[in-house]
CSV table of C-alpha atoms and ligand atoms in Angstrom, one decimal:
chain,number,residue,atom,x,y,z
A,264,UNK,CA,-19.0,-34.1,4.1
A,265,UNK,CA,-19.9,-35.3,0.6
A,266,UNK,CA,-21.6,-38.5,-0.5
A,267,UNK,CA,-19.3,-39.3,-3.4
A,268,UNK,CA,-16.0,-38.3,-5.0
A,269,UNK,CA,-17.5,-36.3,-7.8
A,270,UNK,CA,-19.4,-34.1,-5.4
A,271,UNK,CA,-16.3,-33.7,-3.2
A,272,UNK,CA,-14.3,-32.7,-6.3
A,273,UNK,CA,-16.9,-30.2,-7.3
A,274,UNK,CA,-16.8,-28.9,-3.8
A,275,UNK,CA,-20.0,-27.0,-3.2
A,276,UNK,CA,-21.3,-28.1,0.2
A,277,UNK,CA,-24.9,-29.2,-0.1
A,278,UNK,CA,-24.8,-30.1,-3.8
A,279,UNK,CA,-24.6,-33.7,-5.0
A,280,UNK,CA,-23.3,-34.0,-8.5
A,281,UNK,CA,-25.5,-36.4,-10.6
A,282,UNK,CA,-24.1,-35.9,-14.1
A,283,UNK,CA,-21.3,-34.1,-15.9
A,284,UNK,CA,-21.2,-33.3,-19.7
A,285,UNK,CA,-19.0,-31.3,-22.0
A,286,UNK,CA,-20.9,-28.2,-23.0
A,287,UNK,CA,-20.4,-25.9,-26.0
A,288,UNK,CA,-17.2,-23.8,-26.1
A,289,UNK,CA,-15.2,-26.0,-23.6
A,290,UNK,CA,-17.7,-25.4,-20.8
A,291,UNK,CA,-18.3,-28.0,-18.3
A,292,UNK,CA,-22.0,-28.8,-17.7
A,293,UNK,CA,-22.5,-30.0,-14.1
A,294,UNK,CA,-25.9,-31.4,-13.0
A,295,UNK,CA,-26.6,-31.5,-9.3
A,296,UNK,CA,-29.3,-32.1,-6.7
A,297,UNK,CA,-29.6,-30.9,-3.2
A,298,UNK,CA,-27.9,-32.8,-0.4
A,299,UNK,CA,-28.4,-30.6,2.6
A,300,UNK,CA,-30.1,-31.6,5.9
A,301,UNK,CA,-31.9,-28.3,6.5
A,302,UNK,CA,-32.9,-27.6,2.9
A,303,UNK,CA,-36.6,-28.7,3.4
A,304,UNK,CA,-37.0,-26.5,6.5
A,305,UNK,CA,-39.4,-23.5,6.0
A,306,UNK,CA,-37.4,-20.3,6.3
A,307,UNK,CA,-40.2,-18.6,8.3
A,308,UNK,CA,-41.5,-21.2,10.8
A,309,UNK,CA,-38.6,-23.7,10.6
A,310,UNK,CA,-40.8,-26.7,10.2
A,311,UNK,CA,-39.5,-29.6,8.0
A,312,UNK,CA,-41.7,-30.2,5.0
A,313,UNK,CA,-42.4,-33.5,3.4
A,314,UNK,CA,-44.6,-32.2,0.6
A,315,UNK,CA,-42.7,-31.4,-2.6
A,316,UNK,CA,-44.5,-28.8,-4.7
A,317,UNK,CA,-42.5,-28.7,-7.9
A,318,UNK,CA,-39.0,-29.0,-9.3
A,319,UNK,CA,-37.1,-25.9,-10.6
A,320,UNK,CA,-33.8,-25.5,-12.4
A,321,UNK,CA,-31.4,-23.0,-11.0
A,322,UNK,CA,-28.3,-22.0,-12.9
A,323,UNK,CA,-26.1,-20.0,-10.6
A,324,UNK,CA,-22.8,-18.8,-12.0
A,325,UNK,CA,-19.9,-20.7,-10.6
A,326,UNK,CA,-16.1,-20.5,-10.5
A,327,UNK,CA,-14.1,-21.8,-13.5
A,328,UNK,CA,-12.6,-25.3,-13.5
A,329,UNK,CA,-9.1,-25.4,-14.8
A,330,UNK,CA,-9.7,-22.2,-16.8
A,331,UNK,CA,-12.9,-23.4,-18.5
A,332,UNK,CA,-16.3,-22.0,-17.6
A,333,UNK,CA,-18.6,-24.1,-15.5
A,334,UNK,CA,-22.3,-24.3,-16.4
A,335,UNK,CA,-23.9,-25.4,-13.1
A,336,UNK,CA,-27.5,-26.8,-13.4
A,337,UNK,CA,-29.0,-27.3,-9.9
A,338,UNK,CA,-32.2,-29.2,-9.9
A,339,UNK,CA,-33.9,-28.0,-6.7
A,340,UNK,CA,-37.2,-28.5,-5.2
A,341,UNK,CA,-39.9,-26.1,-4.1
A,342,UNK,CA,-41.6,-27.4,-1.0
A,343,UNK,CA,-45.1,-26.6,0.5
A,344,UNK,CA,-45.0,-25.4,4.1
A,345,UNK,CA,-47.1,-27.9,6.1
A,346,UNK,CA,-47.4,-25.7,9.2
A,347,UNK,CA,-51.0,-24.4,9.4
A,348,UNK,CA,-50.2,-21.2,11.2
A,349,UNK,CA,-47.4,-20.3,8.8
A,350,UNK,CA,-48.1,-17.4,6.3
A,351,UNK,CA,-45.7,-18.9,3.8
A,352,UNK,CA,-47.1,-21.3,1.3
A,353,UNK,CA,-44.1,-22.6,-0.6
A,354,UNK,CA,-40.3,-22.1,-0.5
A,355,UNK,CA,-37.3,-23.3,-2.5
A,356,UNK,CA,-34.3,-25.0,-1.2
A,357,UNK,CA,-31.4,-22.9,-0.1
A,358,UNK,CA,-27.7,-23.5,0.6
A,359,UNK,CA,-25.1,-21.4,2.4
A,360,UNK,CA,-23.1,-21.3,-0.9
A,361,UNK,CA,-26.2,-20.3,-2.9
A,362,UNK,CA,-28.7,-18.2,-0.9
A,363,UNK,CA,-32.2,-17.8,-2.4
A,364,UNK,CA,-32.5,-15.5,-5.4
A,365,UNK,CA,-28.7,-15.4,-5.6
A,366,UNK,CA,-27.4,-16.0,-9.1
A,367,UNK,CA,-23.8,-16.3,-8.2
A,368,UNK,CA,-22.3,-18.9,-5.9
A,369,UNK,CA,-20.6,-17.5,-2.7
A,370,UNK,CA,-17.3,-19.1,-3.7
A,371,UNK,CA,-17.2,-17.3,-7.0
A,372,UNK,CA,-17.8,-14.0,-5.3
A,373,UNK,CA,-15.2,-14.7,-2.7
A,374,UNK,CA,-12.7,-15.9,-5.3
A,375,UNK,CA,-13.1,-12.6,-7.2
A,376,UNK,CA,-12.7,-10.6,-4.0
A,377,UNK,CA,-9.6,-12.6,-3.1
A,378,UNK,CA,-8.0,-12.0,-6.5
A,379,UNK,CA,-8.4,-8.3,-6.0
A,380,UNK,CA,-7.1,-8.4,-2.5
A,381,UNK,CA,-4.2,-10.9,-2.8
A,382,UNK,CA,-3.2,-10.8,-6.4
A,383,UNK,CA,-3.5,-7.0,-6.6
A,384,UNK,CA,-5.6,-6.9,-9.8
A,385,UNK,CA,-8.4,-4.4,-10.2
A,386,UNK,CA,-12.0,-5.2,-9.5
A,387,UNK,CA,-12.7,-4.6,-13.2
A,388,UNK,CA,-10.2,-7.3,-14.3
A,389,UNK,CA,-11.4,-9.8,-11.7
A,390,UNK,CA,-15.0,-9.2,-12.8
A,391,UNK,CA,-14.1,-9.8,-16.5
A,392,UNK,CA,-12.4,-13.1,-15.6
A,393,UNK,CA,-15.2,-14.3,-13.4
A,394,UNK,CA,-17.9,-13.2,-15.7
A,395,UNK,CA,-19.4,-11.0,-13.0
A,396,UNK,CA,-20.3,-7.3,-13.0
A,397,UNK,CA,-18.0,-4.7,-11.5
A,398,UNK,CA,-20.5,-3.7,-8.6
A,399,UNK,CA,-20.7,-7.4,-7.5
A,400,UNK,CA,-16.9,-7.8,-7.3
A,401,UNK,CA,-16.4,-4.4,-5.8
A,402,UNK,CA,-19.0,-5.1,-3.0
A,403,UNK,CA,-17.4,-8.5,-2.3
A,404,UNK,CA,-13.9,-7.0,-2.2
A,405,UNK,CA,-15.2,-4.1,0.1
A,406,UNK,CA,-16.7,-6.6,2.5
A,407,UNK,CA,-13.3,-8.5,2.6
A,408,UNK,CA,-11.2,-5.3,2.8
A,409,UNK,CA,-13.2,-3.6,5.5
A,410,UNK,CA,-12.1,-6.3,7.9
A,411,UNK,CA,-8.4,-5.3,7.3
A,412,UNK,CA,-6.5,-4.3,9.3
A,413,UNK,CA,-7.8,-5.9,12.4
A,414,UNK,CA,-9.4,-4.0,15.3
A,415,UNK,CA,-6.2,-3.1,17.1
A,416,UNK,CA,-2.6,-3.4,15.8
A,417,UNK,CA,0.0,-5.3,17.8
A,418,UNK,CA,2.6,-3.1,19.6
A,419,UNK,CA,5.1,-1.4,17.4
A,420,UNK,CA,8.5,-0.2,18.6
A,421,UNK,CA,9.3,1.8,15.4
A,422,UNK,CA,6.5,3.7,13.8
A,423,UNK,CA,6.8,5.2,10.3
A,424,UNK,CA,4.6,8.1,9.0
A,425,UNK,CA,4.4,9.1,5.3
A,426,UNK,CA,2.0,10.7,3.0
A,427,UNK,CA,0.8,10.3,-0.6
A,428,UNK,CA,-1.2,12.6,-2.8
A,429,UNK,CA,-4.7,11.6,-3.8
A,430,UNK,CA,-5.1,12.4,-7.5
A,431,UNK,CA,-3.7,15.7,-8.6
A,432,UNK,CA,-4.3,19.2,-7.4
A,433,UNK,CA,-7.2,21.0,-9.1
A,434,UNK,CA,-7.1,24.7,-9.9
A,435,UNK,CA,-9.4,27.3,-11.4
A,436,UNK,CA,-8.8,30.9,-12.5
A,437,UNK,CA,-10.3,33.6,-10.4
A,438,UNK,CA,-12.6,35.7,-12.6
A,439,UNK,CA,-11.7,39.0,-11.1
A,440,UNK,CA,-8.0,38.8,-10.5
A,441,UNK,CA,-7.2,36.2,-13.1
A,442,UNK,CA,-5.0,34.3,-10.7
A,443,UNK,CA,-5.0,30.6,-10.1
A,444,UNK,CA,-6.9,29.5,-7.1
A,445,UNK,CA,-6.5,26.0,-5.7
A,446,UNK,CA,-9.7,24.0,-5.5
A,447,UNK,CA,-8.5,20.7,-4.2
A,448,UNK,CA,-5.3,19.1,-3.1
A,449,UNK,CA,-6.0,16.0,-1.1
A,450,UNK,CA,-3.5,13.8,0.7
A,451,UNK,CA,-3.6,10.6,2.7
A,452,UNK,CA,-1.4,10.1,5.7
A,453,UNK,CA,-0.3,6.5,6.4
A,454,UNK,CA,1.2,4.8,9.5
A,455,UNK,CA,3.5,1.9,9.0
A,456,UNK,CA,5.1,-0.8,11.2
A,457,UNK,CA,8.8,-0.5,10.7
A,458,UNK,CA,10.0,-3.0,13.3
A,459,UNK,CA,7.5,-5.8,12.7
A,460,UNK,CA,5.7,-7.3,9.7
A,461,UNK,CA,2.3,-5.7,10.0
A,462,UNK,CA,2.8,-3.4,7.0
A,463,UNK,CA,0.3,-0.6,7.1
A,464,UNK,CA,-1.3,0.1,10.5
A,465,UNK,CA,-3.7,2.8,9.6
A,466,UNK,CA,-4.5,5.7,7.4
A,467,UNK,CA,-5.9,9.2,7.8
A,468,UNK,CA,-7.4,11.6,5.3
A,469,UNK,CA,-5.4,14.8,5.0
A,470,UNK,CA,-1.9,15.7,6.0
A,471,UNK,CA,-2.1,18.3,8.7
A,472,UNK,CA,-0.7,17.8,12.2
A,473,UNK,CA,-4.3,17.4,13.4
A,474,UNK,CA,-5.1,14.7,10.9
A,475,UNK,CA,-2.1,12.7,12.0
A,476,UNK,CA,-2.7,13.5,15.7
A,477,UNK,CA,-6.3,12.4,15.4
A,478,UNK,CA,-5.4,8.9,14.2
A,479,UNK,CA,-2.8,8.6,17.0
A,480,UNK,CA,-5.4,9.8,19.5
A,481,UNK,CA,-7.6,6.8,18.5
A,482,UNK,CA,-4.9,4.3,19.5
A,483,UNK,CA,-4.8,2.7,22.9
A,484,UNK,CA,-2.5,4.4,25.5
A,485,UNK,CA,-0.5,1.2,26.0
A,486,UNK,CA,0.1,1.0,22.3
A,487,UNK,CA,1.3,4.6,22.2
A,488,UNK,CA,3.6,3.9,25.1
A,489,UNK,CA,5.2,1.0,23.3
A,490,UNK,CA,6.3,3.3,20.4
A,491,UNK,CA,10.0,4.1,20.9
A,492,UNK,CA,11.1,5.7,17.6
A,493,UNK,CA,9.0,7.5,15.0
A,494,UNK,CA,10.6,7.8,11.5
A,495,UNK,CA,9.4,10.7,9.3
A,496,UNK,CA,10.6,12.6,6.3
A,497,UNK,CA,11.9,16.1,7.1
A,498,UNK,CA,8.3,17.4,7.6
A,499,UNK,CA,7.5,19.8,10.5
A,500,UNK,CA,3.8,18.8,10.3
A,501,UNK,CA,4.3,15.2,11.4
A,502,UNK,CA,7.0,16.2,13.9
A,503,UNK,CA,4.6,18.4,15.7
A,504,UNK,CA,1.9,15.8,15.7
A,505,UNK,CA,4.3,13.2,17.1
A,506,UNK,CA,5.6,15.5,19.8
A,507,UNK,CA,2.0,16.2,20.9
A,508,UNK,CA,0.8,12.6,20.9
A,509,UNK,CA,3.9,10.6,21.6
A,510,UNK,CA,6.0,12.7,24.0
A,511,UNK,CA,8.0,9.6,25.0
A,512,UNK,CA,9.1,8.7,21.5
A,513,UNK,CA,12.2,9.8,19.7
A,514,UNK,CA,11.8,11.3,16.3
A,515,UNK,CA,14.2,10.1,13.6
A,516,UNK,CA,14.3,11.7,10.1
A,517,UNK,CA,14.9,9.6,7.1
A,518,UNK,CA,18.6,9.9,6.2
A,519,UNK,CA,17.9,9.3,2.6
A,520,UNK,CA,16.1,12.6,2.4
A,521,UNK,CA,18.9,14.4,4.3
A,522,UNK,CA,21.4,13.2,1.6
A,523,UNK,CA,18.9,14.0,-1.1
A,524,UNK,CA,18.7,17.6,0.2
A,525,UNK,CA,22.5,17.9,0.1
A,526,UNK,CA,22.6,16.6,-3.4
A,527,UNK,CA,19.9,19.1,-4.4
A,528,UNK,CA,22.0,21.9,-2.9
A,529,UNK,CA,25.0,21.0,-5.1
A,530,UNK,CA,22.6,21.2,-8.1
A,531,UNK,CA,21.3,24.6,-7.0
A,532,UNK,CA,24.9,25.9,-6.5
A,533,UNK,CA,26.0,24.5,-9.9
A,534,UNK,CA,23.1,26.1,-11.7
A,535,UNK,CA,23.7,29.5,-10.1
A,536,UNK,CA,27.5,29.4,-10.7
A,537,UNK,CA,27.0,28.4,-14.4
A,538,UNK,CA,24.5,31.1,-14.9
A,539,UNK,CA,26.9,33.7,-13.5
A,540,UNK,CA,29.7,32.4,-15.6
A,541,UNK,CA,28.0,32.1,-19.0
A,542,UNK,CA,24.9,34.3,-18.5
A,543,UNK,CA,22.7,31.3,-19.6
A,544,UNK,CA,21.7,28.0,-18.3
A,545,UNK,CA,24.1,25.0,-18.6
A,546,UNK,CA,24.1,22.8,-21.6
A,547,UNK,CA,26.0,19.7,-22.7
A,548,UNK,CA,29.5,20.6,-23.7
A,549,UNK,CA,30.0,22.8,-20.7
A,550,UNK,CA,32.7,21.3,-18.5
A,551,UNK,CA,30.5,21.7,-15.4
A,552,UNK,CA,27.7,19.9,-17.2
A,553,UNK,CA,29.9,16.9,-17.9
A,554,UNK,CA,30.6,16.2,-14.2
A,555,UNK,CA,27.0,16.8,-12.8
A,556,UNK,CA,26.2,13.2,-12.6
A,557,UNK,CA,29.4,12.3,-10.9
A,558,UNK,CA,28.8,14.9,-8.2
A,559,UNK,CA,25.6,13.1,-7.2
A,560,UNK,CA,27.5,9.9,-6.5
A,561,UNK,CA,29.0,8.9,-3.1
A,562,UNK,CA,32.6,9.8,-2.9
A,563,UNK,CA,33.6,6.2,-2.0
A,564,UNK,CA,31.9,4.9,-5.2
A,565,UNK,CA,33.9,7.1,-7.6
A,566,UNK,CA,36.8,5.5,-9.6
A,567,UNK,CA,40.2,7.3,-9.4
A,568,UNK,CA,39.6,8.5,-13.0
A,569,UNK,CA,36.2,9.9,-12.2
A,570,UNK,CA,37.6,11.6,-9.1
A,571,UNK,CA,40.4,13.1,-11.1
A,572,UNK,CA,37.9,14.4,-13.7
A,573,UNK,CA,35.9,16.2,-11.0
A,574,UNK,CA,39.0,17.8,-9.5
A,575,UNK,CA,40.3,18.8,-12.9
A,576,UNK,CA,37.0,20.3,-14.0
A,577,UNK,CA,36.1,22.2,-10.9
A,578,UNK,CA,39.6,23.5,-10.2
A,579,UNK,CA,39.7,25.4,-13.4
A,580,UNK,CA,37.9,28.6,-12.4
A,581,UNK,CA,35.8,30.4,-9.8
A,582,UNK,CA,32.5,28.8,-10.8
A,583,UNK,CA,34.0,25.4,-10.6
A,584,UNK,CA,35.4,26.1,-7.2
A,585,UNK,CA,32.0,27.2,-5.9
A,586,UNK,CA,30.5,23.9,-7.0
A,587,UNK,CA,33.4,22.0,-5.4
A,588,UNK,CA,32.8,23.7,-2.1
A,589,UNK,CA,29.1,22.6,-2.2
A,590,UNK,CA,30.3,19.1,-3.1
A,591,UNK,CA,32.6,18.9,-0.2
A,592,UNK,CA,29.8,20.1,2.1
A,593,UNK,CA,27.7,17.2,1.0
A,594,UNK,CA,30.5,14.7,1.7
A,595,UNK,CA,31.1,16.3,5.2
A,596,UNK,CA,27.4,15.9,6.0
A,597,UNK,CA,27.6,12.3,4.7
A,598,UNK,CA,30.6,11.6,7.0
A,599,UNK,CA,28.3,12.3,10.0
A,600,UNK,CA,25.5,10.1,8.6
A,601,UNK,CA,28.0,7.3,7.8
A,602,UNK,CA,28.6,6.7,11.5
A,603,UNK,CA,25.4,4.7,11.7
A,604,UNK,CA,25.9,1.1,12.7
A,605,UNK,CA,24.6,-0.3,9.4
A,606,UNK,CA,27.6,1.4,7.6
A,607,UNK,CA,30.3,1.0,10.2
A,608,UNK,CA,29.3,-2.3,11.9
A,609,UNK,CA,29.7,-0.8,15.3
A,610,UNK,CA,27.5,1.3,17.5
A,611,UNK,CA,28.0,5.1,17.0
A,612,UNK,CA,28.5,7.5,19.9
A,613,UNK,CA,26.5,10.7,20.0
A,614,UNK,CA,29.5,13.0,20.6
A,615,UNK,CA,31.2,11.7,17.4
A,616,UNK,CA,28.1,12.3,15.3
A,617,UNK,CA,27.6,15.9,16.7
A,618,UNK,CA,31.3,16.6,16.1
A,619,UNK,CA,31.1,15.6,12.5
A,620,UNK,CA,28.0,17.7,12.1
A,621,UNK,CA,29.8,20.6,13.7
A,622,UNK,CA,32.6,20.1,11.1
A,623,UNK,CA,29.9,20.4,8.4
A,624,UNK,CA,28.4,23.6,9.9
A,625,UNK,CA,31.9,25.0,10.2
A,626,UNK,CA,32.6,24.3,6.5
A,627,UNK,CA,29.3,26.0,5.5
A,628,UNK,CA,30.1,29.0,7.7
A,629,UNK,CA,33.6,29.3,6.2
A,630,UNK,CA,32.0,29.4,2.7
A,631,UNK,CA,29.2,31.8,3.5
A,632,UNK,CA,29.6,33.4,0.1
A,633,UNK,CA,27.6,30.4,-1.3
A,634,UNK,CA,24.0,31.1,-0.2
A,635,UNK,CA,22.9,27.5,-0.9
A,636,UNK,CA,25.3,26.2,1.7
A,637,UNK,CA,23.9,28.6,4.3
A,638,UNK,CA,20.3,27.5,3.8
A,639,UNK,CA,21.4,23.8,3.8
A,640,UNK,CA,23.2,24.3,7.1
A,641,UNK,CA,20.2,26.1,8.5
A,642,UNK,CA,17.8,23.2,7.6
A,643,UNK,CA,20.2,20.6,8.9
A,644,UNK,CA,20.7,22.4,12.2
A,645,UNK,CA,16.9,22.7,12.6
A,646,UNK,CA,16.7,18.9,12.3
A,647,UNK,CA,19.9,18.1,14.1
A,648,UNK,CA,18.4,16.1,17.0
A,649,UNK,CA,16.3,14.1,14.7
A,650,UNK,CA,19.2,13.4,12.4
A,651,UNK,CA,21.4,12.3,15.4
A,652,UNK,CA,18.5,10.1,16.5
A,653,UNK,CA,18.4,8.4,13.1
A,654,UNK,CA,22.1,7.8,13.1
A,655,UNK,CA,22.1,6.4,16.7
A,656,UNK,CA,19.0,4.2,16.3
A,657,UNK,CA,19.5,3.2,12.7
A,658,UNK,CA,15.8,3.5,12.1
A,659,UNK,CA,14.9,4.5,8.5
A,660,UNK,CA,11.7,5.3,6.8
A,661,UNK,CA,12.6,2.9,3.9
A,662,UNK,CA,9.7,0.5,4.7
A,663,UNK,CA,7.3,3.4,4.6
A,664,UNK,CA,8.7,4.6,1.3
A,665,UNK,CA,8.4,1.1,-0.2
A,666,UNK,CA,4.8,0.7,1.0
A,667,UNK,CA,4.1,4.2,-0.2
A,668,UNK,CA,5.2,3.2,-3.6
A,669,UNK,CA,2.7,0.3,-3.5
A,670,UNK,CA,0.0,2.8,-2.5
A,671,UNK,CA,0.8,5.0,-5.5
A,672,UNK,CA,0.9,2.0,-7.8
A,673,UNK,CA,-2.6,1.1,-6.8
A,674,UNK,CA,-3.8,4.5,-7.9
A,675,UNK,CA,-2.1,4.1,-11.2
A,676,UNK,CA,-3.5,0.6,-11.8
A,677,UNK,CA,-7.0,2.0,-11.1
A,678,UNK,CA,-6.3,4.9,-13.5
A,679,UNK,CA,-7.0,7.2,-10.5
A,680,UNK,CA,-9.8,6.8,-8.0
A,681,UNK,CA,-13.1,8.6,-8.1
A,682,UNK,CA,-14.0,7.5,-4.6
A,683,UNK,CA,-11.6,8.2,-1.6
A,684,UNK,CA,-13.1,5.3,0.4
A,685,UNK,CA,-12.2,2.9,-2.5
A,686,UNK,CA,-8.7,4.3,-2.6
A,687,UNK,CA,-8.1,3.9,1.1
A,688,UNK,CA,-9.4,0.4,1.0
A,689,UNK,CA,-7.3,-0.7,-2.0
A,690,UNK,CA,-4.2,1.0,-0.5
A,691,UNK,CA,-4.8,-0.7,2.9
A,692,UNK,CA,-5.1,-4.1,1.3
A,693,UNK,CA,-2.0,-3.6,-0.9
A,694,UNK,CA,0.1,-2.5,2.0
A,695,UNK,CA,-0.9,-5.4,4.3
A,696,UNK,CA,-0.6,-8.1,1.7
A,697,UNK,CA,2.9,-9.2,3.0
A,698,UNK,CA,1.6,-9.3,6.6
A,699,UNK,CA,-1.3,-11.6,5.5
A,700,UNK,CA,1.1,-13.8,3.6
A,701,UNK,CA,3.3,-14.2,6.7
A,702,UNK,CA,0.3,-15.2,8.8
A,703,UNK,CA,-0.9,-17.9,6.3
A,704,UNK,CA,2.6,-19.4,6.2
A,705,UNK,CA,2.5,-20.1,9.9
A,706,UNK,CA,-0.9,-21.8,9.8
A,707,UNK,CA,-0.6,-25.6,10.3
A,708,UNK,CA,-2.1,-27.9,7.7
A,709,UNK,CA,-4.8,-30.4,8.7
A,710,UNK,CA,-6.2,-33.4,6.8
A,711,UNK,CA,-9.8,-34.2,6.9
A,712,UNK,CA,-11.6,-36.9,4.8
A,713,UNK,CA,-14.2,-35.3,2.6
A,714,UNK,CA,-16.1,-38.3,1.3
A,715,UNK,CA,-18.2,-40.4,3.7
A,716,UNK,CA,-18.6,-43.5,1.5
A,717,UNK,CA,-16.8,-45.3,-1.3
A,718,UNK,CA,-13.4,-46.9,-1.6
A,719,UNK,CA,-11.0,-46.6,1.3
A,720,UNK,CA,-8.1,-44.2,0.9
A,721,UNK,CA,-5.1,-46.2,-0.5
A,722,UNK,CA,-2.7,-44.1,1.5
B,42,ZN,ZN1,-43.6,-22.1,7.3
């Protein structure tokens, strides 16, 4: 509660504004005295003093007002401790917002930390704007970020697991053999809430099955039991960690990556066929090169003219026919994936999905002369159960991928991280920003009168 409107507008609890002047360079010079009940209590013995010793001027750095810098001049007292048994002879006044020997108000530090956490700017940028040093902002941000996420996440029905690389791999040449030896290649594994709005649930250093399993082992048994579906990329490491730690959950692979693999197979087949035909790599002007971007598209999105162009080009010779066979294999695989409810509007049945996958295998087996198709069919059959689960449940790893993009963006904005702890913290904050926004939206507003005296509120 403040004594007057000016103090309430200034808003530092315990400071009463006595005068305001325009300073040089658009700065606002604010003069204030202490207005805090416990400010005359000795910090050692707690006795209230009534013997002022001297007056000192403190100039803690404070938050800007409407973009202009604020020059706060706090006239505070130094008191003599009147308690005979107390060791301390004098002490200055202190406030929760401005602790002793602190040259920055708590609200300025918090504002800088909040800007890093919620606006996604770097600590360096926030420090420049607030007129603080990088270590001060970093420490304030770290204190805020280390409370996120909370101690235990809420139950999650669909869990997503994804990884991102930390920095770039480092190599050195071996002196004896002259070969490259990898020095460091570090990864972070992240766990995401796909069914709710919690964003990132946790992160683990490294990307082995043990790293992922270790994080899962730290979760409560009831929380693990609640996980029904785990979405992963086609990565055997995470699949084994999930099977070990979440035996009751169904694994679903991300269908985007399945299609991506099929598209890559067309490219591989095209490059090989072109090399066999011309004895060189493809270049613009080759008929096969002209349709390569059309082959990537979904069949249903091609115009009749584009479809005719593909048929005409690939029908011309042996090389083209090989590419066409790979292209048809992709569409046969997509036919199975397109049974998912999101695409058809009705719940798929498992038999139907497996039948269409069988048609895909059959096609690959009929065209075993194309080695790329065999290896694609082998990979797909290895992941068949997980693909069927993804089609039946409709769970995708898209949320993980979008949050993973945020995680990578943080590293770019920081021009790379020197410190892995800083990186984990920044990534965690970035990937839970949406969840915090949802929480603050649901908070109810409350009105409290801030000034104790003065004119009554007209409203
Ligand atoms: Zn004392």
